[in-house]
XYZ file of C-alpha atoms in Angstrom:
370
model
C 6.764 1.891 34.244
C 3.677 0.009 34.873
C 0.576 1.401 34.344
C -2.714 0.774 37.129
C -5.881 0.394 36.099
C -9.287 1.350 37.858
C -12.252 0.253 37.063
C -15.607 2.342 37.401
C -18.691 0.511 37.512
C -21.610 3.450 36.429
C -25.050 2.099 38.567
C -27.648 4.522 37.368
C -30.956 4.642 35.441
C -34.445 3.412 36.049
C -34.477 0.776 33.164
C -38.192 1.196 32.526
C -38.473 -1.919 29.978
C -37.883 -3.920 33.322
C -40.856 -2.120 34.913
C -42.915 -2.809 37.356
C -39.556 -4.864 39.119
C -37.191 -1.978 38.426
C -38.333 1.310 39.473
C -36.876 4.924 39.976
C -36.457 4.224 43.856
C -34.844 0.880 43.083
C -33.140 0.261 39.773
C -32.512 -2.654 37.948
C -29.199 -2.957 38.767
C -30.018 -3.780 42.263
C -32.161 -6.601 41.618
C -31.388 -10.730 40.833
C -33.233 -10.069 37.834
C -32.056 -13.313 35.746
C -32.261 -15.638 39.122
C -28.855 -16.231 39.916
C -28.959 -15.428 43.232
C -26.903 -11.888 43.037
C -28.173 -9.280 41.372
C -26.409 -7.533 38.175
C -24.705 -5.189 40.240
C -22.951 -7.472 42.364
C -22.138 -9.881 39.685
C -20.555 -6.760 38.241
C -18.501 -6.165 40.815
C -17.398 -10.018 40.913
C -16.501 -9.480 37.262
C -13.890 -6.435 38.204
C -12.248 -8.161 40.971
C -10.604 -9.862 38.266
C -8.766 -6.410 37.235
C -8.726 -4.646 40.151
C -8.717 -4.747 44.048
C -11.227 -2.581 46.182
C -8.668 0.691 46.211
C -8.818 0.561 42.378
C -12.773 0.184 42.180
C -15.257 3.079 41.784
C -19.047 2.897 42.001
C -20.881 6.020 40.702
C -24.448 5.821 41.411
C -27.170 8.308 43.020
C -27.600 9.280 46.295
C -30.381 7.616 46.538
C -29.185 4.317 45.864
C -25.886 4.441 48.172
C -27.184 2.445 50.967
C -28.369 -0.372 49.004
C -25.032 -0.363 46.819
C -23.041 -0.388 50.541
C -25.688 -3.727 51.946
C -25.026 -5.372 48.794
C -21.032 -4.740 48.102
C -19.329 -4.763 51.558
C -16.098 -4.466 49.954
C -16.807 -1.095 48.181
C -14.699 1.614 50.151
C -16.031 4.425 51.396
C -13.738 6.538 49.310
C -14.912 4.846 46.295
C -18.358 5.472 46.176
C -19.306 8.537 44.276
C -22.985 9.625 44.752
C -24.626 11.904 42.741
C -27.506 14.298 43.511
C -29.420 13.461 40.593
C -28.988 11.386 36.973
C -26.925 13.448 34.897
C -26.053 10.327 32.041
C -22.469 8.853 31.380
C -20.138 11.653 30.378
C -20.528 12.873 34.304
C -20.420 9.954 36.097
C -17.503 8.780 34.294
C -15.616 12.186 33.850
C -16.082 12.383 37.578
C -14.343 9.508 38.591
C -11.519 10.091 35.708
C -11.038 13.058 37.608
C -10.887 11.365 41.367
C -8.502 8.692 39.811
C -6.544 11.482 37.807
C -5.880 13.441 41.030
C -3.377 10.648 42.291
C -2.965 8.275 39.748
C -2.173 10.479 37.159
C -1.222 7.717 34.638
C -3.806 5.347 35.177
C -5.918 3.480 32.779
C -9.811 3.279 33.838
C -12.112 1.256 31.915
C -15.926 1.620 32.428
C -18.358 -1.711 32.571
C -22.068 -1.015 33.551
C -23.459 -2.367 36.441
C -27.252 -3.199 34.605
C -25.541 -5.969 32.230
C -24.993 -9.595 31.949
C -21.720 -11.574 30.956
C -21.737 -15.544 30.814
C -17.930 -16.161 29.887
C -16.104 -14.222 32.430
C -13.086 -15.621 31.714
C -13.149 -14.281 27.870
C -14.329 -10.873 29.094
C -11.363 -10.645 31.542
C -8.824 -11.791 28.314
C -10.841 -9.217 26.267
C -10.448 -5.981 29.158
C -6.775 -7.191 29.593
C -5.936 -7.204 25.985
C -7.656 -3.323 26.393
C -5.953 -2.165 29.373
C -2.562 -2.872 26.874
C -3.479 -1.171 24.129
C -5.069 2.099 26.100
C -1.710 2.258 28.055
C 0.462 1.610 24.606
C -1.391 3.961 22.202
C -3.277 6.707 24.590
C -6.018 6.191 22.310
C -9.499 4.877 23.641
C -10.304 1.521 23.260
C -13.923 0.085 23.363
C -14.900 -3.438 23.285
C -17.276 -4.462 20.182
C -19.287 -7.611 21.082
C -19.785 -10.195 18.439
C -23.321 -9.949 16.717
C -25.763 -13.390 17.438
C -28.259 -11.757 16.143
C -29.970 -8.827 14.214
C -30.046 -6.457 17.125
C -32.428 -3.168 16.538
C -31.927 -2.223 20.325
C -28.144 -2.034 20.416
C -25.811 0.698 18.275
C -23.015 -0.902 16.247
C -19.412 -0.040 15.460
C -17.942 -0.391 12.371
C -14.592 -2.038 12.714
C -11.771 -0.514 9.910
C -8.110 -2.038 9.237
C -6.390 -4.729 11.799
C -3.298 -2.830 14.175
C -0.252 -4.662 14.746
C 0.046 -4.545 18.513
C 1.811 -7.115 19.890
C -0.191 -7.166 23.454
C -3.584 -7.199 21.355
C -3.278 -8.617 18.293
C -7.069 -8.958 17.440
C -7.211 -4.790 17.647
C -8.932 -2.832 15.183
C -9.534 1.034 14.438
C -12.779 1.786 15.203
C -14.223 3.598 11.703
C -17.619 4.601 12.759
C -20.475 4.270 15.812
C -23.468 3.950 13.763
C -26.992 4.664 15.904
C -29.700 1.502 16.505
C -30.926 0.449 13.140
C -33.806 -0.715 11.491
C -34.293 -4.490 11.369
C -33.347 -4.623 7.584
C -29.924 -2.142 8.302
C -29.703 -4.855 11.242
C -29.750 -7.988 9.284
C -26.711 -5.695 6.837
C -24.745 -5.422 10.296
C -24.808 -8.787 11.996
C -24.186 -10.420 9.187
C -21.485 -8.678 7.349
C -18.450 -9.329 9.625
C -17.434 -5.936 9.629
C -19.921 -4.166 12.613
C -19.693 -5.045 16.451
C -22.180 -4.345 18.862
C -21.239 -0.727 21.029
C -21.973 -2.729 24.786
C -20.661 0.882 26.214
C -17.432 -0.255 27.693
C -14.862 2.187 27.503
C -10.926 1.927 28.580
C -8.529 4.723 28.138
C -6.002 7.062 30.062
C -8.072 9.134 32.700
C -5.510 11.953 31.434
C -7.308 10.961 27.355
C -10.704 11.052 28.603
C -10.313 14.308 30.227
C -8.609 15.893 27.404
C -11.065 15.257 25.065
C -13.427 16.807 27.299
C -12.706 19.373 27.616
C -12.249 20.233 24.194
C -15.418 18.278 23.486
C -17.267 19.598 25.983
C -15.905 22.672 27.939
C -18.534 23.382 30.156
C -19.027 20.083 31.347
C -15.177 19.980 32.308
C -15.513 23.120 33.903
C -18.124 22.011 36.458
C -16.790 18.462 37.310
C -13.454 20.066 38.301
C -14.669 22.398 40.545
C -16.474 19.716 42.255
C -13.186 17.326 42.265
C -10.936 20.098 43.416
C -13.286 20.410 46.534
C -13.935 16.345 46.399
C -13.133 15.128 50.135
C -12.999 18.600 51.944
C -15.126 20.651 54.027
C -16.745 21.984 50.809
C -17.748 19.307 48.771
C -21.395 19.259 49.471
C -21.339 22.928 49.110
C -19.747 23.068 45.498
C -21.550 19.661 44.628
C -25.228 21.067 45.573
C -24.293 24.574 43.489
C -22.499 23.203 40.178
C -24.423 19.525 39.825
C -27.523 20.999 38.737
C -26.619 23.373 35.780
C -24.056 20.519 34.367
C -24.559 18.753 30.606
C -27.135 15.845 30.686
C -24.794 14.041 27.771
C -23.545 10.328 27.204
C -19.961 9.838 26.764
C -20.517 8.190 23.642
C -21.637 11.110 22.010
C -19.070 13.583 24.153
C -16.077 11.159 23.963
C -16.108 8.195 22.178
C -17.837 9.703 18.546
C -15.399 12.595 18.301
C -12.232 10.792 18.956
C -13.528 7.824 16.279
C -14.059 10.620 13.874
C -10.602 11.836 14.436
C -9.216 8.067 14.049
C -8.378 7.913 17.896
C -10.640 5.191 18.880
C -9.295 1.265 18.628
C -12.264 -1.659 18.750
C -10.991 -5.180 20.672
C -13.351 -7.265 19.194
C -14.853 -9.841 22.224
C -17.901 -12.749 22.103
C -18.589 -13.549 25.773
C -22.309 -14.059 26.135
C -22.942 -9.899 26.708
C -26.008 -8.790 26.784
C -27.627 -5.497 28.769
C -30.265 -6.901 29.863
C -32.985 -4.278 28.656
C -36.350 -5.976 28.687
C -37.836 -8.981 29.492
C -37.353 -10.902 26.041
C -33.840 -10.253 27.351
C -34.739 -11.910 30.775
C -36.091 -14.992 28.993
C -33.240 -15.362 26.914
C -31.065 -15.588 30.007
C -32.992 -17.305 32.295
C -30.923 -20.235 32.955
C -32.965 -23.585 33.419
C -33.643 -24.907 36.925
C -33.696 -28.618 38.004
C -37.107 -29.443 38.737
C -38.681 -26.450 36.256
C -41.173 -26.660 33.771
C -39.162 -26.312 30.155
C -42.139 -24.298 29.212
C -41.845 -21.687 31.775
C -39.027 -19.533 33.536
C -39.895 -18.769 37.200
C -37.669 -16.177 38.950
C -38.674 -14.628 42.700
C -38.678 -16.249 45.994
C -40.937 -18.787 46.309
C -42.893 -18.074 42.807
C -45.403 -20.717 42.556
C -46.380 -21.141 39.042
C -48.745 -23.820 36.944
C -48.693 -24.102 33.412
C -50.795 -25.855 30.838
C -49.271 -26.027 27.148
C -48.164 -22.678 27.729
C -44.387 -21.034 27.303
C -43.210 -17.781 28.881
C -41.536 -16.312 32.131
C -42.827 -15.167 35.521
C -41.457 -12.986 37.831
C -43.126 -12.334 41.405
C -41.989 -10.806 44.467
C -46.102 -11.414 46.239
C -45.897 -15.355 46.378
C -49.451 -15.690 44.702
C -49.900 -18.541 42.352
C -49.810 -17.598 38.773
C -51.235 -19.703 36.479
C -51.043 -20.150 32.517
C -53.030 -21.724 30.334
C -52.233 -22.311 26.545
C -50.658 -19.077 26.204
C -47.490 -18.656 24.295
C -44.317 -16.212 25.268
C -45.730 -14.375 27.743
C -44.438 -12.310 30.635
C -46.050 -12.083 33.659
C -44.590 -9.678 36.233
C -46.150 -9.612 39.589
C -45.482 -6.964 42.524
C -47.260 -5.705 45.472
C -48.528 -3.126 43.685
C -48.576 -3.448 40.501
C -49.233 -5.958 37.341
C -47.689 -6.181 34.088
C -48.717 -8.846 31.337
C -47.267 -8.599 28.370
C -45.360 -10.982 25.498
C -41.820 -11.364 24.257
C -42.396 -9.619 21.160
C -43.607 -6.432 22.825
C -41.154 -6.108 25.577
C -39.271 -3.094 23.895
C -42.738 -1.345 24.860
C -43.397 -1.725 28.283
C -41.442 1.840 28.499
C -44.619 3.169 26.643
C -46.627 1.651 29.653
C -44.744 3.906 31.887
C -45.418 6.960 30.276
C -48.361 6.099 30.682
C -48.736 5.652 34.309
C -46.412 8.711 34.650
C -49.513 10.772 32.807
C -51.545 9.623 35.556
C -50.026 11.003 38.419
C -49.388 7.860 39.819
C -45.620 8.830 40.791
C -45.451 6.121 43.722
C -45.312 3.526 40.601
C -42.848 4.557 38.648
């Protein structure tokens, strides 16, 4: 028998390091934040076409957001696109479309691949999923894909890889011993640079049958609620059931539902995979990315339509949706972010904190910012 896969692209949060671009109304997963010309949602969805066709794609994002996800994937099928009423985190979204994809494909694979991140070796990636899609369907365990360390990472989690498996359709497999929480930069350094710990990038493949069985042992309540709404999913009562049951369900990631349970109970495999992942999280991120234009200063990254930037012996990036000039002088890694309506400056080194400058804004009542 051979076993389909669906893949489930998750499009949510507000990713408030990329703030003032990304915002609540707007996400970051709906902008060309790295100036490639598609934004990280579509080139996403370019990724998955690579595993699966249209009728075996899902898009979970917020209601909210469901016009913009429709202009910019014209493929996505109206069947396919799950919105929800309001951010409830990953165990939801994803146990929500297990359950849509359970109903009729009952021994289906699904694997889960954000829509906020950035790949730059497709090609690996697709060998890496494939070599995942065989060992979910051989072992009905749940397989995650641990990304090669470049670097002393204090934003990411880590997994630490145990003994090598002997399956023949993914030979570089590996039980997954532990999912250790972001570090310190010294625990860091210990990671990257032992061999034995992978970056957790959050992808998940398993049986939808796997992932709903563990939660519901995992997390009863939770189960509860997203069958009701998938038994009414498609009939006359879905937005009844959906507006009554959506609001009271479990705010959890399925990390800590899913993925931490079964590793503790030795049910969780690691394909190790190095294809230039990242997840894009805040603007040292950005500049790391940016890929060189012909024509650009080497000191500074310009993304935006027509950004007009000058810079004298300085190094940094600029983004700007106005079309003001913005010009640096002597100034070293800095960000510049420019919007109609609002104006972040800031360096590399203190990206990770530009959340803190939302907070701050939030305290002020200024809610049409955020």
């Amino acid at each position: 028998m051979t076993t389909s896969f669906h893949a489930v692209i998750p499009a949510g949060g507000s990713g408030t390091r990329l703030w003032p671009v990304s915002r609540v109304a707007r996400p970051k997963f709906l902008h060309d934040i790295l100036g490639t010309g598609r934004t990280l949602l579509q080139a996403t969805w370019e990724r998955t076409e690579g595993l699966a066709d249209p009728a075996h794609t899902w898009v979970v994002t917020g209601e909210a957001h469901v016009d913009a996800v429709r202009e910019q994937l014209p493929d996505v099928r109206a069947d396919r696109l799950v919105a929800e009423p309001a951010p409830k985190d990953s165990a939801a979204a994803i146990g929500l479309a297990a359950m849509l994809v359970h109903r009729t494909d009952p021994d289906a694979v699904i694997g889960s691949f954000s829509a906020d991140h950035s790949i730059t070796n497709t090609a690996e990636f697709l060998s890496v999923v494939r070599h995942a899609i065989a060992a979910a369907a051989q072992t009905g365990d749940i397989v995650t894909i641990g990304v090669t360390p470049t670097y002393p990472a204090t934003a990411y989690g880590y997994i630490k890889t145990g003994e090598l498996l002997s399956l023949a359709d993914a030979p570089t497999a590996r039980r997954a011993a532990e999912f250790v929480e972001k570090p310190n930069a010294s625990t860091a350094r210990l990671y990257a640079y032992s061999g034995g710990y992978r970056w957790n990038a959050g992808m998940f493949i398993m049986r939808a049958s796997v992932l709903l069985d563990i939660l519901s042992d995992q997390a009863p309540d939770l189960h509860a609620g997203l069958t009701r709404i998938a038994d009414a999913w498609g009939t006359a009562r879905q937005r009844e059931v959906v507006d009554e049951v959506w609001p009271g369900l479990e705010k959890k990631a399925i990390d800590y539902v899913v993925a931490e349970p079964a590793a503790a109970a030795g049910r969780v495999i690691v394909i190790p995979g190095d294809f230039g992942w990242d997840d894009v999280g805040d603007f040292d991120s950005v500049a790391k990315l940016r890929q060189p234009v012909p024509g650009e200063s080497a000191g500074v990254s310009a993304i935006g339509e027509d950004v007009q930037v000058v810079d004298v012996e300085s190094r940094g990036v600029v983004i700007s949706e106005t079309g003001r000039l913005v010009a640096l002088v002597g100034v070293d890694d800095l960000v510049v972010v420019d919007t109609e309506d609002a104006l972040l400056v800031t360096s590399r080194a203190h990206a990770q904190e530009v959340k803190a400058a939302v907070r701050d804004v939030e305290r002020t009542g200024r809610d049409d910012l955020l």
